[in-house]
Short mmCIF file of C-alpha atoms (C1' of nucleotides) in Angstrom, two decimals:
data_model
loop_
_atom_site.label_atom_id
_atom_site.label_comp_id
_atom_site.label_asym_id
_atom_site.label_seq_id
_atom_site.Cartn_x
_atom_site.Cartn_y
_atom_site.Cartn_z
CA MET S 122 110.36 -127.76 134.06
CA LEU S 123 108.44 -124.61 133.49
CA ALA S 124 110.09 -124.30 130.12
CA ARG S 125 108.99 -127.78 129.22
CA LEU S 126 105.41 -126.91 129.90
CA CYS S 127 105.55 -123.98 127.53
CA TYR S 128 106.80 -126.15 124.65
CA LYS S 129 104.51 -129.03 125.37
CA GLU S 130 103.04 -129.07 121.85
CA ALA S 131 105.96 -127.75 119.87
CA VAL S 132 108.51 -130.35 118.80
CA PRO S 133 108.05 -133.64 120.63
CA LYS S 134 105.86 -135.42 118.13
CA VAL S 135 107.71 -137.01 115.27
CA VAL S 136 104.71 -136.94 112.97
CA ASP S 137 101.45 -135.12 113.37
CA PRO S 138 98.46 -137.45 113.74
CA ALA S 139 96.61 -135.70 110.95
CA GLU S 140 99.68 -136.00 108.77
CA ARG S 141 99.89 -139.70 109.56
CA ARG S 142 96.38 -140.09 108.28
CA SER S 143 97.31 -138.29 105.10
CA LEU S 144 100.34 -140.53 104.64
CA LEU S 145 98.10 -143.55 105.04
CA ALA S 146 95.62 -142.11 102.55
CA GLU S 147 98.38 -141.67 100.02
CA ALA S 148 99.45 -145.23 100.61
CA VAL S 149 95.90 -146.23 99.75
CA LEU S 150 96.05 -144.24 96.53
CA ARG S 151 99.34 -145.83 95.51
CA VAL S 152 97.96 -149.33 96.07
CA VAL S 153 94.69 -148.55 94.31
CA ARG S 154 96.47 -147.27 91.27
CA ARG S 155 99.07 -150.01 91.13
CA ASP S 156 96.97 -153.06 92.01
CA GLY S 157 93.35 -151.94 91.95
CA LEU S 158 90.90 -151.00 94.66
CA GLU S 159 90.20 -154.61 95.63
CA GLN S 160 93.85 -154.95 96.65
CA ALA S 161 93.62 -152.01 99.01
CA SER S 162 93.20 -154.20 102.07
CA VAL S 163 94.18 -153.15 105.55
CA ARG S 164 97.24 -155.39 105.36
CA ASN S 165 98.44 -154.15 101.99
CA VAL S 166 97.93 -150.51 102.83
CA ALA S 167 99.72 -150.90 106.15
CA ARG S 168 102.64 -152.61 104.43
CA GLU S 169 102.71 -149.92 101.74
CA ALA S 170 102.88 -147.26 104.45
CA GLY S 171 105.46 -149.22 106.46
CA LEU S 172 103.19 -149.69 109.46
CA SER S 173 101.58 -152.60 111.23
CA MET S 174 97.90 -153.41 110.95
CA GLY S 175 97.29 -152.56 114.58
CA SER S 176 98.93 -149.20 114.13
CA LEU S 177 96.82 -148.42 111.12
CA ARG S 178 93.69 -149.31 112.99
CA HIS S 179 94.67 -146.78 115.63
CA TYR S 180 94.08 -144.06 113.03
CA PHE S 181 91.18 -145.62 111.21
CA ALA S 182 88.65 -147.67 113.12
CA SER S 183 87.52 -149.55 110.04
CA GLN S 184 88.55 -150.12 106.47
CA SER S 185 85.50 -148.25 105.26
CA GLU S 186 86.65 -145.20 107.18
CA LEU S 187 90.07 -145.47 105.59
CA MET S 188 88.60 -145.68 102.10
CA VAL S 189 86.29 -142.74 102.62
CA PHE S 190 89.16 -140.66 103.93
CA ALA S 191 91.35 -141.59 100.98
CA PHE S 192 88.63 -140.69 98.51
CA ARG S 193 87.98 -137.41 100.28
CA THR S 194 91.69 -136.69 100.06
CA VAL S 195 91.51 -136.89 96.29
CA VAL S 196 88.45 -134.66 96.14
CA GLU S 197 90.04 -132.06 98.42
CA ARG S 198 93.27 -132.11 96.47
CA ILE S 199 91.42 -131.29 93.28
CA GLU S 200 89.50 -128.50 95.00
CA LEU S 201 92.73 -127.10 96.39
CA ARG S 202 94.31 -127.04 92.96
CA LEU S 203 91.33 -125.21 91.53
CA ALA S 204 91.32 -122.72 94.40
CA GLY S 205 95.00 -122.06 93.81
CA LEU S 206 94.51 -120.92 90.23
CA GLU S 207 95.28 -117.30 89.63
CA PRO S 208 92.17 -115.31 88.72
CA GLU S 209 91.43 -114.79 85.06
CA SER S 210 88.90 -112.20 83.98
CA ASP S 211 88.44 -113.29 80.37
CA PRO S 212 85.76 -116.03 80.47
CA ARG S 213 87.18 -117.94 77.53
CA ARG S 214 90.66 -118.14 78.97
CA ARG S 215 89.29 -118.88 82.41
CA ALA S 216 87.25 -121.78 81.09
CA GLN S 217 90.25 -123.11 79.20
CA ARG S 218 92.45 -122.88 82.25
CA ILE S 219 90.03 -124.42 84.74
CA LEU S 220 89.04 -127.24 82.44
CA SER S 221 92.68 -127.96 81.69
CA GLU S 222 93.31 -128.16 85.40
CA LEU S 223 90.65 -130.86 85.65
CA LEU S 224 92.01 -133.03 82.88
CA PRO S 225 94.68 -135.71 83.56
CA LEU S 226 97.45 -133.79 81.83
CA ASP S 227 100.37 -134.89 83.97
CA GLU S 228 101.36 -137.96 85.93
CA GLY S 229 99.91 -136.71 89.20
CA ARG S 230 96.53 -135.96 87.73
CA ARG S 231 96.57 -139.21 85.79
CA ALA S 232 96.95 -141.03 89.08
CA GLU S 233 94.11 -139.04 90.62
CA ASN S 234 91.96 -139.75 87.60
CA GLU S 235 92.49 -143.50 87.78
CA VAL S 236 91.78 -143.54 91.50
CA TRP S 237 88.70 -141.46 90.89
CA LEU S 238 87.48 -143.97 88.33
CA ALA S 239 88.04 -146.87 90.72
CA PHE S 240 86.14 -145.16 93.54
CA THR S 241 83.38 -144.10 91.18
CA SER S 242 82.90 -147.70 90.17
CA ARG S 243 82.84 -149.01 93.72
CA ALA S 244 80.46 -146.26 94.77
CA MET S 245 77.88 -148.12 92.69
CA VAL S 246 77.53 -150.61 95.53
CA ASP S 247 79.09 -148.79 98.49
CA PRO S 248 76.75 -146.25 100.11
CA ALA S 249 79.51 -144.48 102.05
CA LEU S 250 81.45 -143.77 98.87
CA ARG S 251 78.30 -142.94 96.94
CA ALA S 252 77.66 -139.87 99.08
CA LEU S 253 81.16 -138.57 98.44
CA ARG S 254 80.97 -139.30 94.74
CA GLY S 255 77.72 -137.35 94.67
CA GLU S 256 79.50 -134.37 96.23
CA GLY S 257 82.23 -134.49 93.62
CA TYR S 258 79.67 -134.80 90.86
CA ASP S 259 77.71 -131.80 92.13
CA ALA S 260 80.82 -129.67 92.57
CA LEU S 261 82.07 -130.42 89.07
CA ARG S 262 78.67 -129.78 87.57
CA ALA S 263 78.34 -126.49 89.43
CA GLY S 264 81.75 -125.47 88.15
CA CYS S 265 80.77 -126.30 84.58
CA ARG S 266 77.56 -124.34 84.98
CA THR S 267 79.45 -121.26 86.17
CA LEU S 268 81.85 -121.43 83.25
CA ILE S 269 79.02 -121.86 80.75
CA ALA S 270 76.99 -119.08 82.32
CA ASP S 271 79.93 -116.68 82.09
CA LEU S 272 80.66 -117.69 78.52
CA SER S 273 77.01 -117.34 77.62
CA ALA S 274 76.81 -113.92 79.19
CA ALA S 275 79.83 -112.89 77.13
CA GLY S 276 78.22 -114.19 73.96
CA LEU S 277 80.71 -117.04 73.70
CA ALA S 278 78.28 -119.91 74.29
CA PRO S 279 74.65 -120.68 73.46
CA ALA S 280 72.03 -119.21 75.76
CA ASP S 281 70.74 -122.58 76.97
CA VAL S 282 72.98 -122.78 80.03
CA PRO S 283 71.60 -126.04 81.56
CA ALA S 284 71.88 -127.85 78.26
CA GLU S 285 75.43 -126.71 77.60
CA THR S 286 76.40 -127.48 81.19
CA ASP S 287 75.20 -131.00 80.64
CA ARG S 288 77.18 -131.30 77.45
CA LEU S 289 80.40 -129.84 78.83
CA HIS S 290 80.21 -131.94 81.97
CA ALA S 291 79.69 -135.14 80.02
CA LEU S 292 82.46 -134.23 77.59
CA LEU S 293 84.84 -133.58 80.48
CA ASP S 294 84.16 -136.87 82.24
CA GLY S 295 84.16 -138.75 78.95
CA LEU S 296 87.58 -137.38 78.10
CA ALA S 297 88.82 -138.35 81.55
CA VAL S 298 87.58 -141.91 81.13
CA HIS S 299 89.14 -142.16 77.69
CA ALA S 300 92.41 -140.78 78.99
CA ALA S 301 92.43 -143.49 81.64
CA MET S 302 91.61 -146.20 79.11
CA ARG S 303 94.03 -145.13 76.40
CA PRO S 304 96.70 -142.86 77.80
CA ASP S 305 98.79 -143.51 74.71
CA ILE S 306 96.18 -142.03 72.40
CA HIS S 307 94.76 -139.34 74.64
CA THR S 308 97.86 -137.32 75.36
CA ALA S 309 97.94 -134.06 77.26
CA GLU S 310 97.99 -132.25 73.94
CA SER S 311 95.03 -134.09 72.44
CA LEU S 312 92.96 -133.56 75.58
CA THR S 313 93.74 -129.87 75.65
CA THR S 314 92.88 -129.34 72.02
CA ALA S 315 89.66 -131.32 72.49
CA ILE S 316 88.54 -128.86 75.14
CA GLU S 317 89.68 -125.93 72.99
CA ARG S 318 87.68 -127.21 70.06
CA HIS S 319 84.60 -127.57 72.18
CA LEU S 320 84.91 -124.00 73.47
CA ASP S 321 85.41 -122.81 69.91
CA ALA S 322 82.35 -124.76 68.86
CA LEU S 323 80.27 -123.17 71.60
CA ALA S 324 81.27 -119.69 70.45
CA THR S 325 80.63 -120.50 66.81
CA GLU S 326 77.24 -121.96 67.58
CA ARG S 327 76.23 -118.96 69.64
CA ALA S 328 77.33 -116.56 66.92
CA SER S 329 75.41 -118.52 64.33
CA ARG S 330 72.19 -118.57 66.33
CA ASP S 331 72.50 -114.89 67.14
CA ALA S 332 72.95 -114.03 63.50
CA SER S 333 70.08 -116.12 62.21
CA GLY S 334 67.54 -115.81 64.99
CA ARG S 335 67.62 -112.18 66.06
CA SER S 336 68.00 -108.76 64.53
CA GLN S 337 69.26 -107.07 67.66
CA GLU S 338 71.74 -108.18 70.27
CA PRO S 339 72.07 -107.20 73.92
CA SER S 340 74.55 -104.40 74.34
CA SER S 341 75.90 -105.27 77.80
CA MET L 230 66.69 -197.94 67.87
CA LEU L 231 67.34 -196.60 64.43
CA ALA L 232 64.95 -193.84 65.20
CA ARG L 233 66.88 -193.02 68.32
CA LEU L 234 70.08 -192.65 66.32
CA CYS L 235 68.47 -190.20 63.99
CA TYR L 236 67.37 -188.00 66.86
CA LYS L 237 70.55 -188.43 68.81
CA GLU L 238 71.12 -184.67 69.08
CA ALA L 239 67.56 -183.53 69.10
CA VAL L 240 65.95 -183.61 72.52
CA PRO L 241 68.10 -185.46 75.05
CA LYS L 242 70.08 -182.60 76.47
CA VAL L 243 68.22 -180.49 78.93
CA VAL L 244 70.39 -177.46 78.26
CA ASP L 245 72.92 -176.82 75.55
CA PRO L 246 76.50 -176.44 76.86
CA ALA L 247 76.89 -173.10 75.13
CA GLU L 248 73.61 -172.00 76.59
CA ARG L 249 74.75 -173.09 80.03
CA ARG L 250 77.75 -170.84 79.66
CA SER L 251 75.49 -167.99 78.71
CA LEU L 252 73.29 -168.63 81.71
CA LEU L 253 76.36 -168.53 83.93
CA ALA L 254 77.50 -165.32 82.28
CA GLU L 255 74.15 -163.73 83.00
CA ALA L 256 74.42 -164.88 86.59
CA VAL L 257 77.73 -163.03 86.70
CA LEU L 258 76.12 -159.90 85.35
CA ARG L 259 73.33 -160.04 87.91
CA VAL L 260 75.78 -160.39 90.78
CA VAL L 261 78.05 -157.67 89.44
CA ARG L 262 75.22 -155.23 89.16
CA ARG L 263 73.62 -156.09 92.48
CA ASP L 264 76.71 -156.48 94.70
CA GLY L 265 79.66 -155.25 92.66
CA LEU L 266 82.36 -157.00 90.69
CA GLU L 267 84.36 -157.95 93.79
CA GLN L 268 81.39 -160.06 94.93
CA ALA L 269 81.36 -162.04 91.70
CA SER L 270 83.25 -164.96 93.23
CA VAL L 271 82.99 -168.47 91.93
CA ARG L 272 80.80 -169.42 94.88
CA ASN L 273 78.43 -166.49 94.57
CA VAL L 274 78.02 -166.88 90.83
CA ALA L 275 77.42 -170.61 91.15
CA ARG L 276 74.79 -169.99 93.83
CA GLU L 277 73.18 -167.27 91.72
CA ALA L 278 72.96 -169.70 88.81
CA GLY L 279 71.74 -172.54 91.04
CA LEU L 280 74.78 -174.72 90.39
CA SER L 281 77.63 -176.09 92.46
CA MET L 282 81.15 -174.75 92.29
CA GLY L 283 82.44 -177.94 90.74
CA SER L 284 79.81 -177.80 88.07
CA LEU L 285 80.66 -174.22 87.22
CA ARG L 286 84.29 -175.13 86.95
CA HIS L 287 83.37 -177.73 84.36
CA TYR L 288 82.36 -174.90 82.04
CA PHE L 289 85.00 -172.38 83.04
CA ALA L 290 88.44 -173.58 84.03
CA SER L 291 89.21 -170.43 86.00
CA GLN L 292 87.45 -167.43 87.37
CA SER L 293 89.34 -165.19 84.97
CA GLU L 294 87.90 -167.18 82.07
CA LEU L 295 84.42 -166.71 83.50
CA MET L 296 84.87 -162.98 83.84
CA VAL L 297 86.24 -162.58 80.34
CA PHE L 298 83.32 -164.55 78.94
CA ALA L 299 80.82 -162.48 80.88
CA PHE L 300 82.34 -159.24 79.67
CA ARG L 301 82.42 -160.52 76.10
CA THR L 302 78.75 -161.41 76.44
CA VAL L 303 77.95 -157.78 77.17
CA VAL L 304 80.03 -156.56 74.24
CA GLU L 305 78.42 -159.03 71.86
CA ARG L 306 74.93 -158.19 73.08
CA ILE L 307 75.50 -154.54 72.27
CA GLU L 308 76.88 -155.41 68.85
CA LEU L 309 73.88 -157.62 68.18
CA ARG L 310 71.47 -154.86 69.08
CA LEU L 311 73.23 -152.48 66.75
CA ALA L 312 73.26 -155.02 63.94
CA GLY L 313 69.54 -155.55 64.41
CA LEU L 314 68.66 -151.94 63.74
CA GLU L 315 66.66 -151.37 60.60
CA PRO L 316 68.65 -149.44 58.00
CA GLU L 317 68.16 -145.71 57.87
CA SER L 318 69.37 -143.73 54.88
CA ASP L 319 69.13 -140.24 56.35
CA PRO L 320 72.43 -139.69 58.21
CA ARG L 321 70.93 -137.45 60.87
CA ARG L 322 68.18 -139.90 61.78
CA ARG L 323 70.62 -142.80 61.58
CA ALA L 324 73.00 -141.10 63.99
CA GLN L 325 70.17 -140.32 66.36
CA ARG L 326 68.92 -143.88 66.28
CA ILE L 327 72.29 -145.60 66.70
CA LEU L 328 73.43 -143.29 69.47
CA SER L 329 70.11 -143.74 71.26
CA GLU L 330 70.64 -147.47 71.03
CA LEU L 331 73.95 -147.08 72.84
CA LEU L 332 72.61 -145.01 75.71
CA PRO L 333 71.20 -146.63 78.87
CA LEU L 334 67.61 -145.74 78.07
CA ASP L 335 65.86 -148.74 79.57
CA GLU L 336 66.45 -151.09 82.46
CA GLY L 337 68.29 -153.68 80.39
CA ARG L 338 70.72 -151.18 78.97
CA ARG L 339 71.16 -149.56 82.35
CA ALA L 340 72.28 -152.92 83.69
CA GLU L 341 74.68 -153.37 80.78
CA ASN L 342 76.02 -149.90 81.34
CA GLU L 343 76.75 -150.47 85.03
CA VAL L 344 78.42 -153.78 84.30
CA TRP L 345 80.43 -152.11 81.58
CA LEU L 346 81.60 -149.49 84.02
CA ALA L 347 82.63 -152.11 86.56
CA PHE L 348 84.61 -154.09 83.99
CA THR L 349 86.16 -150.94 82.58
CA SER L 350 87.41 -150.07 86.03
CA ARG L 351 88.83 -153.49 86.72
CA ALA L 352 90.46 -153.59 83.29
CA MET L 353 92.82 -150.95 84.66
CA VAL L 354 94.67 -153.70 86.52
CA ASP L 355 93.49 -156.88 84.75
CA PRO L 356 95.31 -157.52 81.45
CA ALA L 357 92.78 -160.08 80.23
CA LEU L 358 89.93 -157.61 80.56
CA ARG L 359 92.01 -154.78 79.21
CA ALA L 360 92.24 -156.40 75.79
CA LEU L 361 88.48 -156.77 75.62
CA ARG L 362 87.87 -153.27 76.81
CA GLY L 363 90.19 -152.08 74.09
CA GLU L 364 88.09 -153.91 71.51
CA GLY L 365 84.93 -152.28 72.77
CA TYR L 366 86.60 -148.90 72.78
CA ASP L 367 87.81 -149.32 69.21
CA ALA L 368 84.43 -150.55 67.97
CA LEU L 369 82.57 -147.66 69.55
CA ARG L 370 85.06 -145.14 68.24
CA ALA L 371 84.85 -146.59 64.74
CA GLY L 372 81.09 -146.35 64.90
CA CYS L 373 81.27 -142.73 65.97
CA ARG L 374 83.69 -142.00 63.15
CA THR L 375 81.35 -143.50 60.58
CA LEU L 376 78.43 -141.47 61.85
CA ILE L 377 80.44 -138.26 61.88
CA ALA L 378 81.87 -138.95 58.42
CA ASP L 379 78.39 -139.46 56.99
CA LEU L 380 77.06 -136.37 58.71
CA SER L 381 80.03 -134.37 57.53
CA ALA L 382 79.58 -135.57 53.95
CA ALA L 383 75.95 -134.49 54.12
CA GLY L 384 76.94 -131.05 55.41
CA LEU L 385 75.50 -131.77 58.84
CA ALA L 386 78.74 -131.77 60.82
CA PRO L 387 82.07 -129.93 60.68
CA ALA L 388 84.65 -131.19 58.22
CA ASP L 389 87.18 -132.19 60.87
CA VAL L 390 86.05 -135.80 61.21
CA PRO L 391 88.71 -137.03 63.69
CA ALA L 392 88.10 -134.10 65.99
CA GLU L 393 84.33 -134.49 65.97
CA THR L 394 84.68 -138.25 66.41
CA ASP L 395 86.71 -137.60 69.54
CA ARG L 396 84.11 -135.20 70.85
CA LEU L 397 81.11 -137.39 70.12
CA HIS L 398 82.80 -140.46 71.59
CA ALA L 399 83.71 -138.64 74.80
CA LEU L 400 80.24 -137.15 75.06
CA LEU L 401 78.67 -140.56 74.64
CA ASP L 402 80.78 -142.24 77.33
CA GLY L 403 80.45 -139.24 79.60
CA LEU L 404 76.67 -139.40 79.35
CA ALA L 405 76.80 -143.11 80.09
CA VAL L 406 78.89 -142.56 83.21
CA HIS L 407 76.61 -139.80 84.39
CA ALA L 408 73.56 -141.94 83.79
CA ALA L 409 75.10 -144.64 85.96
CA MET L 410 75.98 -142.18 88.70
CA ARG L 411 72.71 -140.26 88.74
CA PRO L 412 69.96 -142.27 87.09
CA ASP L 413 67.40 -140.03 88.77
CA ILE L 414 68.70 -136.92 87.01
CA HIS L 415 69.79 -138.45 83.71
CA THR L 416 66.55 -139.96 82.52
CA ALA L 417 65.99 -141.57 79.16
CA GLU L 418 64.49 -138.32 77.98
CA SER L 419 67.34 -136.09 79.14
CA LEU L 420 69.92 -138.41 77.60
CA THR L 421 68.09 -138.47 74.29
CA THR L 422 67.72 -134.73 74.11
CA ALA L 423 71.38 -134.30 75.05
CA ILE L 424 72.37 -136.31 71.99
CA GLU L 425 69.86 -134.44 69.84
CA ARG L 426 71.25 -131.13 70.95
CA HIS L 427 74.77 -132.20 70.12
CA LEU L 428 73.75 -133.30 66.64
CA ASP L 429 71.96 -130.00 66.18
CA ALA L 430 75.04 -128.18 67.36
CA LEU L 431 77.20 -130.06 64.86
CA ALA L 432 74.91 -129.03 62.01
CA THR L 433 74.74 -125.43 63.17
CA GLU L 434 78.48 -125.21 63.50
CA ARG L 435 79.04 -126.66 60.07
CA ALA L 436 76.57 -124.27 58.51
CA SER L 437 78.21 -121.34 60.25
CA ARG L 438 81.69 -122.26 59.10
CA ASP L 439 80.51 -122.88 55.56
CA ALA L 440 78.83 -119.49 55.44
CA SER L 441 81.77 -117.54 56.81
CA GLY L 442 84.73 -119.41 55.40
CA ARG L 443 83.86 -120.26 51.80
CA SER L 444 82.11 -118.75 48.82
CA GLN L 445 81.37 -122.04 47.11
CA GLU L 446 80.20 -125.35 48.44
CA PRO L 447 80.74 -128.86 47.06
CA SER L 448 77.79 -129.95 44.94
CA SER L 449 77.96 -133.71 45.53
"C1'" DC E 51 75.62 -205.17 76.90
"C1'" DA E 52 80.10 -202.65 78.49
"C1'" DG E 53 82.98 -198.48 77.92
"C1'" DT E 54 83.45 -193.74 77.64
"C1'" DT E 55 82.36 -189.18 78.08
"C1'" DA E 56 79.70 -185.18 80.03
"C1'" DC E 57 78.08 -183.38 83.90
"C1'" DT E 58 77.11 -182.41 88.80
"C1'" DA E 59 78.15 -182.13 93.56
"C1'" DG E 60 80.95 -181.57 97.40
"C1'" DC E 61 85.08 -181.38 100.19
"C1'" DA E 62 89.99 -179.95 101.34
"C1'" DC E 63 93.67 -176.98 100.99
"C1'" DA E 64 96.34 -172.79 101.35
"C1'" DG E 65 95.74 -168.18 101.27
"C1'" DT E 66 93.64 -163.43 102.27
"C1'" DC E 67 90.23 -160.79 104.36
"C1'" DG E 68 88.42 -157.38 108.40
"C1'" DT E 69 88.33 -157.03 113.03
"C1'" DA E 70 89.15 -157.79 118.03
"C1'" DC E 71 92.42 -158.34 121.25
"C1'" DT E 72 96.63 -158.12 124.20
"C1'" DA E 73 101.31 -156.57 125.16
"C1'" DC E 74 104.80 -153.21 125.18
"C1'" DA E 75 107.16 -148.59 124.63
"C1'" DA E 76 107.10 -143.65 124.77
"C1'" DA E 77 105.23 -139.41 125.82
"C1'" DA E 78 102.17 -136.50 128.61
"C1'" DA E 79 99.88 -135.44 132.90
"C1'" DG E 80 99.15 -135.65 137.81
"C1'" DC J 250 107.88 -140.20 141.20
"C1'" DT J 251 103.19 -142.61 139.40
"C1'" DT J 252 99.34 -142.62 136.39
"C1'" DT J 253 97.24 -141.99 132.04
"C1'" DT J 254 97.15 -141.41 127.32
"C1'" DT J 255 98.97 -142.31 122.80
"C1'" DG J 256 101.18 -144.93 119.46
"C1'" DT J 257 102.99 -149.39 117.68
"C1'" DA J 258 103.29 -154.20 116.97
"C1'" DG J 259 101.73 -158.74 116.80
"C1'" DT J 260 98.45 -162.47 117.12
"C1'" DA J 261 94.08 -164.98 116.81
"C1'" DC J 262 89.59 -165.79 115.09
"C1'" DG J 263 85.94 -166.68 111.85
"C1'" DA J 264 84.71 -165.88 107.20
"C1'" DC J 265 85.69 -165.84 102.53
"C1'" DT J 266 88.60 -166.65 98.35
"C1'" DG J 267 90.30 -169.67 93.92
"C1'" DT J 268 91.61 -173.99 92.85
"C1'" DG J 269 92.48 -179.02 92.98
"C1'" DC J 270 90.51 -183.23 93.81
"C1'" DT J 271 87.32 -187.28 94.31
"C1'" DA J 272 83.02 -189.55 93.80
"C1'" DG J 273 78.78 -190.43 91.74
"C1'" DT J 274 75.25 -189.97 88.12
"C1'" DA J 275 73.50 -189.44 83.63
"C1'" DA J 276 74.05 -189.59 78.85
"C1'" DC J 277 76.24 -191.05 74.70
"C1'" DT J 278 79.21 -194.53 71.98
"C1'" DG J 279 80.72 -198.81 70.20
#
DNA sequence: CAGTTACTAGCACAGTCGTACTACAAAAAG
DNA sequence: CTTTTTGTAGTACGACTGTGCTAGTAACTG
C-alpha cells in the first residue's frame, strides 16, 4: 500500500490528459485539411479521433475552445521547429535556412500551411481566432525584421529595414498562398529558389545603392 | 395594342433577370464579408436580398451555383476595372497603375479582397470554386508576366522574366493578404509605396547587373 | 379571351449543428 | 471498505442547413 502511494502518478494513466488534447487537436487538423474548416464539427472531430462527443467535451468545453487550441498547436509547432534550428552565424545562410523552414517544402508543412490558410480566413469573422492570427502575424514579421536587419548590417540588404521587412514578409506569405493554391507548380525547389533569388536581389540592390550613392562605406 | 407589341420588352419588367442574379450575387458578397462564407446560406442570402428562399431558387438551382456565380462576379468586376484603365505607354507608370488597381486601396476593393480570400480558402475543398480560383490565378499571373516583360524590355527589370513574374505575383498576393489581416497597418499609402519600392528595386537590380555583367547593351 | 410562362412565397423533409444532460465504469482518495 | 474525482458514452433538444414541393400571382403569348 505504501508502495502504491509512491507511484500514484507514474504509470496508471493510459494517456496523459494534455496528450489527449493534442491528439484531439491533430484530429481537428486532419479534418480541416481533408474536408475544410466548416466540416470540423464536434461530431466529425470526435469520430476522427475515435472518441464520443461527450468525451471530447470533457476536454474542451466548447467548439470554439477546441478550434483555438488546434490553431495554437499549429503556431507552436512552427515556433518549435524554428527554435530547433542549429545556429548559423552567416546572415545570408541563416536567412535562407529560416525562410526555407517557413515554406511548405514537405508534406507536413504543406498540411500546416493549408490549415493556416483556413484559420486565417475564418479569423476574418471570428474574434477568438483573430487574436491568435495576430500573434502569428507579429511573430513572423518580427522574424523577418531580424533577418533583414542582420543582412542590412552585413551589407547584404538595403538600409531601409522596415521597407524590406514589409517586402520579405509579403513575399513569404504570398509564396505560401501560391503553394497552397498550386502545389503542382510551386514545388519545394521553385519555392526555395524564389527565396534565394530575393535574397540575391537584396544584396545586389544594396551593392548598387552603395556604389552610386556614397563614396565611403562603413568599415564595421 | 400594336403599340404595346412594339414596346413588349421595354418597360414591363421591374428588374431584368440577369440583374436579379447580380443583385443576389452582391447579397452573397455582403453576407460573406460581414459574417463569413459559412453564413452565406440560402436563407441568409435570400433575407439579405429581401427575397424568399423559393424565389432565390428560381434563379439559382443550387447553393453551389449561387456561390460560383458570386465568385465569378468578383473576378469579372476586377477584370472590368482593369479593362477600363486608360492606356499608358510608359511601362513603369503602367505597372504602377495596374498594380495599384489590384490592391485593396479603397473600401470597395477591400471588400472584394476579403471575399476573394474567403473563396480562395474554400476552394481548397470545393472543386467548383477551385476551377474559378485557378482562372483568377492564371489571369493575374499572366498580367504580372506582361508587366515584367515590358519592364524588362525597357531595361527597368531583370532579364529573368519568369523569376520576376513569380516574385511580383507573390508580393502582390502577400500584400493583399496582409491588407486583409491588418487593414490598420497596411493602409492604401503603405501598400502603394510597397509596390513602388519593388518596382524601384527591379530597376536598380537590372541596372546593377547590366553594369557589372556586360560591356554592351542592346540598342532597341 | 384563354393558355402559358415567369416569378414569388412558403412549407416540409431529412440531415447536421453545438450544447446540455444523464448514466456508467475506472481510478484515486478518504 | 466508501466516497469522490475523472473519463467515456450516449441521448435529447432546439436551431439551422439544402433541397423538393405546392400554391398563387403576375406577366407574356397566341
